[in-house]
Amino acid sequence: MKTTATISQEELEQKAVDSMIAYEKNLISGQEMKEAVTRALHHYANREGHREIVLKGWIIKTIYALDSSQLKDLDRVAFTCMDKRRLTPDN
């Protein structure tokens, strides 16, 4: 008996993001990363979905390019923004 696994778009996207991180850490080849990203993008039917996964790729590349002091600054800014959002009442 043969079983078929159905992978959701969310799972494909997570695999693509994981592969981008693995590539930045030199754990997989560029070709392996490209295949995972291509599989995830293949299922998007609109431009917004493509933009979302490409943006995540840019964010991953940027974070891995930062040195430790830049990462600390990024954390500080992120936490400051998160705190301001909590203090701002919803409209």
Short mmCIF file of C-alpha atoms in Angstrom, two decimals:
data_model
loop_
_atom_site.label_atom_id
_atom_site.label_comp_id
_atom_site.label_asym_id
_atom_site.label_seq_id
_atom_site.Cartn_x
_atom_site.Cartn_y
_atom_site.Cartn_z
CA MET A 1 0.00 0.00 0.00
CA LYS A 2 1.32 3.41 -1.01
CA THR A 3 0.77 6.45 1.19
CA THR A 4 0.76 10.00 -0.03
CA ALA A 5 1.85 12.86 2.17
CA THR A 6 0.23 16.21 1.61
CA ILE A 7 2.43 19.15 2.50
CA SER A 8 0.72 22.45 3.19
CA GLN A 9 1.93 25.75 1.80
CA GLU A 10 2.90 26.75 5.32
CA GLU A 11 5.13 23.68 5.68
CA LEU A 12 6.75 24.35 2.29
CA GLU A 13 7.40 27.94 3.29
CA GLN A 14 8.94 26.85 6.60
CA LYS A 15 11.20 24.40 4.76
CA ALA A 16 12.26 27.22 2.42
CA VAL A 17 13.06 29.51 5.36
CA ASP A 18 14.94 26.71 7.13
CA SER A 19 16.93 26.06 3.96
CA MET A 20 17.82 29.75 3.64
CA ILE A 21 19.14 29.71 7.20
CA ALA A 22 21.04 26.45 6.59
CA TYR A 23 22.59 27.97 3.46
CA GLU A 24 23.72 31.08 5.37
CA LYS A 25 25.32 28.76 7.97
CA ASN A 26 27.05 26.83 5.13
CA LEU A 27 25.18 23.63 6.02
CA ILE A 28 23.66 23.07 2.56
CA SER A 29 24.52 24.03 -1.01
CA GLY A 30 23.00 26.91 -2.90
CA GLN A 31 21.29 24.41 -5.19
CA GLU A 32 19.55 22.68 -2.25
CA MET A 33 18.35 26.04 -0.96
CA LYS A 34 17.14 27.07 -4.42
CA GLU A 35 15.13 23.84 -4.77
CA ALA A 36 13.39 24.34 -1.42
CA VAL A 37 12.56 27.97 -2.20
CA THR A 38 11.35 27.06 -5.69
CA ARG A 39 9.03 24.38 -4.27
CA ALA A 40 7.54 26.91 -1.86
CA LEU A 41 7.15 29.62 -4.49
CA HIS A 42 5.59 27.19 -6.96
CA HIS A 43 2.44 26.96 -4.83
CA TYR A 44 1.90 30.69 -4.46
CA ALA A 45 -0.79 31.94 -6.80
CA ASN A 46 -0.19 35.63 -6.25
CA ARG A 47 2.56 38.23 -6.16
CA GLU A 48 2.02 38.99 -2.49
CA GLY A 49 3.00 35.44 -1.54
CA HIS A 50 6.16 35.68 -3.62
CA ARG A 51 7.04 39.01 -2.01
CA GLU A 52 6.55 37.54 1.45
CA ILE A 53 9.00 34.67 0.99
CA VAL A 54 11.54 36.85 -0.85
CA LEU A 55 11.37 39.40 1.97
CA LYS A 56 12.02 36.64 4.52
CA GLY A 57 15.07 35.64 2.48
CA TRP A 58 16.41 39.18 2.53
CA ILE A 59 15.85 39.42 6.28
CA ILE A 60 17.73 36.15 6.85
CA LYS A 61 20.65 37.28 4.66
CA THR A 62 20.81 40.62 6.47
CA ILE A 63 20.75 39.11 9.95
CA TYR A 64 23.52 36.65 9.13
CA ALA A 65 25.62 39.48 7.66
CA LEU A 66 25.52 41.51 10.90
CA ASP A 67 28.25 41.39 13.50
CA SER A 68 27.45 40.97 17.22
CA SER A 69 27.28 44.70 18.04
CA GLN A 70 24.93 45.29 15.11
CA LEU A 71 22.76 42.38 16.28
CA LYS A 72 22.56 43.93 19.75
CA ASP A 73 21.44 47.23 18.18
CA LEU A 74 18.85 45.37 16.11
CA ASP A 75 17.54 43.62 19.24
CA ARG A 76 17.36 46.94 21.09
CA VAL A 77 15.38 48.59 18.28
CA ALA A 78 13.07 45.59 17.90
CA PHE A 79 12.29 45.42 21.61
CA THR A 80 11.74 49.19 21.76
CA CYS A 81 9.25 48.95 18.88
CA MET A 82 7.50 45.98 20.48
CA ASP A 83 7.17 47.87 23.78
CA LYS A 84 5.70 50.91 21.99
CA ARG A 85 3.14 48.70 20.23
CA ARG A 86 1.99 47.28 23.56
CA LEU A 87 1.54 50.80 24.98
CA THR A 88 -0.37 52.12 21.95
CA PRO A 89 -4.12 51.51 22.28
CA ASP A 90 -5.87 49.86 19.35
CA ASN A 91 -8.00 52.15 17.23
#
